[in-house]
XYZ file of C-alpha atoms in Angstrom:
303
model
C -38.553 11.024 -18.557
C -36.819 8.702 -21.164
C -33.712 7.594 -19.703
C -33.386 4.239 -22.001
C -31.955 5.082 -25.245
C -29.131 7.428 -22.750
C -25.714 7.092 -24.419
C -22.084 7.441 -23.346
C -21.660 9.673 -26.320
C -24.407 12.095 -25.219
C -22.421 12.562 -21.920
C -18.729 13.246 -23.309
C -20.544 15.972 -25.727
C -22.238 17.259 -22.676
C -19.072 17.520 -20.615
C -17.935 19.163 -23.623
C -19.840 21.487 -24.580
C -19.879 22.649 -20.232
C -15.761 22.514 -21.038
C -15.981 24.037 -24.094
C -18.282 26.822 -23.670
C -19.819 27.024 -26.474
C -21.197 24.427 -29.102
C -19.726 25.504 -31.492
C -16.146 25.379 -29.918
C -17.871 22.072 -28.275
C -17.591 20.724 -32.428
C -14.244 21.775 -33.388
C -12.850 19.963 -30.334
C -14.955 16.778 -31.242
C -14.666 17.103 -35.079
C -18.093 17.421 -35.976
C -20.832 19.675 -36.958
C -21.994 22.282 -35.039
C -25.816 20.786 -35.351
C -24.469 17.583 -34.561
C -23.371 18.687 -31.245
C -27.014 21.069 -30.666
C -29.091 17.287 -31.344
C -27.105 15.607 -29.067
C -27.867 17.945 -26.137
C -31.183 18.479 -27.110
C -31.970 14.647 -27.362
C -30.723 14.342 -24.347
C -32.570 17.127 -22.284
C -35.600 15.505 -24.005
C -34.616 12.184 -22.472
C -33.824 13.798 -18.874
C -36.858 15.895 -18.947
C -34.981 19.447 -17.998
C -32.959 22.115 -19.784
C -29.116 21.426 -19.000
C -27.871 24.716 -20.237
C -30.195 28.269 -20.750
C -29.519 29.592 -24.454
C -30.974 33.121 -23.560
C -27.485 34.636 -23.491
C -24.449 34.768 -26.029
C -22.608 31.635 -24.419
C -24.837 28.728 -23.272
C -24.735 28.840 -19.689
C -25.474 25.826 -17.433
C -28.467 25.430 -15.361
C -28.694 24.783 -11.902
C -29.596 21.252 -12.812
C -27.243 20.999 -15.315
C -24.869 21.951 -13.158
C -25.855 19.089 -10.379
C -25.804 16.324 -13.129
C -22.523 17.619 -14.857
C -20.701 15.657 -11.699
C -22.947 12.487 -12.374
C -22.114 12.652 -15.895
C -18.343 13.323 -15.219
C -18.577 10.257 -12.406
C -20.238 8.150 -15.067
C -17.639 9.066 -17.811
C -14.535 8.230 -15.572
C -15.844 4.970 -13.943
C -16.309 3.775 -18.088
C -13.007 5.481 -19.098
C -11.086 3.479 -15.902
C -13.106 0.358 -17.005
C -11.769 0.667 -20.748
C -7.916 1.487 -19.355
C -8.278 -1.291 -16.810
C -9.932 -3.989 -19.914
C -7.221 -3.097 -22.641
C -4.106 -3.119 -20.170
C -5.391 -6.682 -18.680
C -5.522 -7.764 -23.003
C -2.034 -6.506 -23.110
C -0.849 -8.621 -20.120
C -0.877 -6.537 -17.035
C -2.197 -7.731 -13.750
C -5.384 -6.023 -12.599
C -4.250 -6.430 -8.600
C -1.347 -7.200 -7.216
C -1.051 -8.675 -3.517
C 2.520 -8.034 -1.434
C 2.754 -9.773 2.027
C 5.221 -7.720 3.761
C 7.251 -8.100 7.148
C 6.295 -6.006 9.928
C 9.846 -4.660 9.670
C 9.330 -3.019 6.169
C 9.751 0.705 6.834
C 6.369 2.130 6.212
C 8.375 5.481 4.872
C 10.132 3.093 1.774
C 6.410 1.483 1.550
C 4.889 4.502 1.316
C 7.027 6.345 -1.803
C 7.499 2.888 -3.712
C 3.415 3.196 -3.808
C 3.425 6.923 -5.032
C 5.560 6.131 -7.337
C 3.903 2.561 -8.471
C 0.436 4.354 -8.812
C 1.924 7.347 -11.025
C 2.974 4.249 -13.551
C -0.039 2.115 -12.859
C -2.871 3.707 -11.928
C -5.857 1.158 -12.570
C -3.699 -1.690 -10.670
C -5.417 -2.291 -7.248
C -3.238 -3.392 -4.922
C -3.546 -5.482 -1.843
C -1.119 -5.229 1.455
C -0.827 -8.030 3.591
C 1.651 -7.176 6.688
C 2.472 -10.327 8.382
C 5.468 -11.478 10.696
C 8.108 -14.541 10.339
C 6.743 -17.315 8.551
C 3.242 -15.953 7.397
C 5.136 -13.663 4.687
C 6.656 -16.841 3.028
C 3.379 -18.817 3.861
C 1.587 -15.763 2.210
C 4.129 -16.326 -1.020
C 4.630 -20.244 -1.193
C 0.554 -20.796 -0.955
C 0.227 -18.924 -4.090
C -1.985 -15.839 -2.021
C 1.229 -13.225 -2.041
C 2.309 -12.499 -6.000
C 6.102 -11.331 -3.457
C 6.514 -11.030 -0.032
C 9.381 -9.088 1.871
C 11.177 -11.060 4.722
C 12.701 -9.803 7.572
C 11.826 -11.436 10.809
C 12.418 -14.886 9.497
C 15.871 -15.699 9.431
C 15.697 -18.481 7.037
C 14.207 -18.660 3.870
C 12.569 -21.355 2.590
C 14.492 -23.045 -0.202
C 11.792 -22.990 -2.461
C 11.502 -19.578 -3.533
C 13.566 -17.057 -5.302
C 15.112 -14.189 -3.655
C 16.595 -11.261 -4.161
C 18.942 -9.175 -1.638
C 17.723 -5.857 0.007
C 18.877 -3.579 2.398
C 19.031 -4.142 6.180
C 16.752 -3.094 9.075
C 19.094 -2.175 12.433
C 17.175 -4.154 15.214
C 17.709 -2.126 18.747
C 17.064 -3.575 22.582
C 15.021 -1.115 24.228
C 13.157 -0.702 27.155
C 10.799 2.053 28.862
C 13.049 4.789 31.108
C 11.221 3.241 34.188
C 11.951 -0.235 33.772
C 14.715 -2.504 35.732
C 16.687 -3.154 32.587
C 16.870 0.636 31.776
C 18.688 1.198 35.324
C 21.931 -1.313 34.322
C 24.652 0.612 32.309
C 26.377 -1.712 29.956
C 26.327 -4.735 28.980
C 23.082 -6.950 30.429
C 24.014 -10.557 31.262
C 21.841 -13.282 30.346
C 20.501 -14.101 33.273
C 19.391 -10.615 34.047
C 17.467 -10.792 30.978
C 15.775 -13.999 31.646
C 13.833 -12.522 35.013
C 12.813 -9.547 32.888
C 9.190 -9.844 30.779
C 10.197 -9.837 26.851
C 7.913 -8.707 24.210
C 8.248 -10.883 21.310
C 6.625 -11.183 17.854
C 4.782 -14.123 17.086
C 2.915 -16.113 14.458
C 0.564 -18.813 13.757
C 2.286 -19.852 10.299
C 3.111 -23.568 10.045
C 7.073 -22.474 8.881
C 7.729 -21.356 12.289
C 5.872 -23.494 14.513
C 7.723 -24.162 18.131
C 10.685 -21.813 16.935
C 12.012 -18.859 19.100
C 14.114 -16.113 17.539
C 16.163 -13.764 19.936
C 14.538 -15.022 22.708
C 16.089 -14.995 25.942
C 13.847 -14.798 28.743
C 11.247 -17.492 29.746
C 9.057 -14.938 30.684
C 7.795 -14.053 27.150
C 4.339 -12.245 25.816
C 3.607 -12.905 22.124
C 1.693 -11.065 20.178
C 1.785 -10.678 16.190
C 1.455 -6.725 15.785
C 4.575 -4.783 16.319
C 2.218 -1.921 16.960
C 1.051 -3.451 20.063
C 4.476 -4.594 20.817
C 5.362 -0.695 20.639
C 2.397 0.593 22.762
C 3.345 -2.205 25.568
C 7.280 -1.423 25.589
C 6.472 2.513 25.688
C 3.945 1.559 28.815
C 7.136 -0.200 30.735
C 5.268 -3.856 30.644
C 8.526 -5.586 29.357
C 11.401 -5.433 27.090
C 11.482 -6.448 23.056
C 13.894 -5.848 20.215
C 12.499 -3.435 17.850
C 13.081 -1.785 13.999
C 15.902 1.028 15.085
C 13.655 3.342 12.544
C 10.164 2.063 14.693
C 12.098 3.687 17.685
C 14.152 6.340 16.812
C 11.214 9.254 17.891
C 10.896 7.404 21.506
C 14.595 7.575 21.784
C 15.139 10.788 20.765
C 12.055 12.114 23.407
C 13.559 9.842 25.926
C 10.015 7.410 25.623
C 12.272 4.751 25.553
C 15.635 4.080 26.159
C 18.388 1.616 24.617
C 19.604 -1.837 26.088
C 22.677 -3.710 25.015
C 21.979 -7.214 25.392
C 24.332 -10.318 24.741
C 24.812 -10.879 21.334
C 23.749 -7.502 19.957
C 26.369 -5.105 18.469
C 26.106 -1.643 20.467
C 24.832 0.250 17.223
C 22.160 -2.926 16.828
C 21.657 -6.300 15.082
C 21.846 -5.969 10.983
C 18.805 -8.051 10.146
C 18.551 -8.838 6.348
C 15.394 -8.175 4.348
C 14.998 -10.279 1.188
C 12.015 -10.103 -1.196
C 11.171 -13.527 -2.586
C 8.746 -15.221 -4.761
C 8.006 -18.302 -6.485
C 9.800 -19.433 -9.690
C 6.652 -20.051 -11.525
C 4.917 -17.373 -10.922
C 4.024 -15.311 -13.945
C 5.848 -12.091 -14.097
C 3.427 -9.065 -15.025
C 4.192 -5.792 -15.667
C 3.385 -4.544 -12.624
C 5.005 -7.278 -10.806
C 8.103 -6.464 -12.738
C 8.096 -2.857 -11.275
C 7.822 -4.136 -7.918
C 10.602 -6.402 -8.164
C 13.087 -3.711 -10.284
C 12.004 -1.095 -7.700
C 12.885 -3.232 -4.233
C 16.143 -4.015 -5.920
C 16.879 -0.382 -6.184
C 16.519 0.034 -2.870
C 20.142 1.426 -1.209
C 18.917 2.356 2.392
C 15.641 1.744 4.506
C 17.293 3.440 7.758
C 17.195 7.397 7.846
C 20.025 7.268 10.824
């Protein structure tokens, strides 16, 4: 077997002439002659050392090898076809990856269609998720690691970066049906709260250092997943504000139940989401999508 001199060409007139079926309808669809198309297969069965298709009938039919290297040849023919498409759109200025760090507030339903839709328009752009809480989405953005990030659990933006306006997440008090907070009706005082446990999110970013957010008890676990923070509230091991859309399944099964807690509005806390990035960042095309696409956004809560 001579596998050297193999060519790219000899494979798309392969896949051809197995789409086609025929070599002579294999030509017409490739413009060329008819013998053109028969050396190309036969050079190349020479090379592989085995028939790819049996002529003994009126259509050339493939073999059973020819059959089992058709997918290598289609696999080989894609992967240099998605290198090409990648190559030329990168010439043409679009990004080859694209990183978001996003809050853990971002509902994953509004994550999930913005990337059905992003992939229908850019299909050879990798992209990168980085879900972080408070500071580390701005962190994520300011040290250059994020191209945008998507605030929601830090309150304040840094000053530094531009911004644009999205909708709001409703942010809930809520409690398992067991616990002592889940037996008050109304209205929870403060210092009711303050001898209960509270779940809170947490981070290690540098923006947020020795700063509490809706904090009210001294009697705090931190952690920096909100899927832990949901698994630990459903158990009954404290109390925690969460995403209204997060909860709205526990609520509905009676998994969890609703608190009103000082401060909070009865239908929950509006907390802003903002999508920011740095002024001299270089806007892409893809980039541009993301950022035309989160201003679009009208809604993140189904309720």
């Amino acid at each position: 077997m001579n596998i050297e001199r193999l060519s790219l060409d000899q494979l798309r007139v392969f896949a051809q002439v197995a789409d086609s079926g025929s070599f002579l309808a294999a030509a017409k669809v490739l413009k060329r002659a008819q013998s053109a198309v028969s050396y190309a297969i036969s050079t190349l069965e020479s090379q592989l050392g085995l028939p790819l298709f049996d002529r003994g009938s009126y259509r050339p039919q493939l073999t059973a090898a020819g059959i089992e290297l058709l997918r290598d040849a289609r696999q080989v023919l894609d992967q240099v076809d998605a290198l090409q498409a990648r190559a030329s759109a990168y010439a043409h200025g679009q990004e080859l990856e694209i990183t978001l760090a996003l809050d853990v507030f971002f509902p994953t339903s509004a994550l999930v269609a913005l990337l059905a839709d992003f992939r229908l328009v850019f299909p050879g752009v990798t992209v990168r998720l980085e879900i972080e809480a408070l500071g580390s989405v701005a962190e994520r953005v300011l040290d250059g690691v994020a191209m945008l990030g998507v605030l929601g659990t830090l309150p304040i933006v840094p000053p530094n970066l531009l911004r644009i306006s999205l909708p709001t997440v409703l942010l809930v008090g809520v409690a398992a049906p067991a616990h002592a907070l889940a037996q008050i009706s109304g209205r929870i005082p403060g210092h009711v709260l303050e001898q209960q446990v509270q779940l809170v999110l947490s981070d290690r970013s540098a923006l947020t250092a020795n700063q509490d957010f809706s904090v009210h008890s001294s009697l705090s676990w931190r952690m920096s997943d909100l899927g832990t923070k949901h698994a630990l509230l459903r158990a009954g091991m404290g109390w925690g504000y969460m995403p209204r859309h997060v909860v709205a399944d526990d609520l509905a099964s009676g998994r969890l139940v609703r608190i009103l807690t000082a401060g909070h509005p009865p239908e929950g806390a509006a907390l802003p989401m903002q999508c920011v990035y740095r002024p001299d960042r270089e806007v892409g095309p893809a980039l541009a999508w993301w950022l035309d696409a989160l201003a679009q956004l009208t809604s993140f809560d189904p309720a």
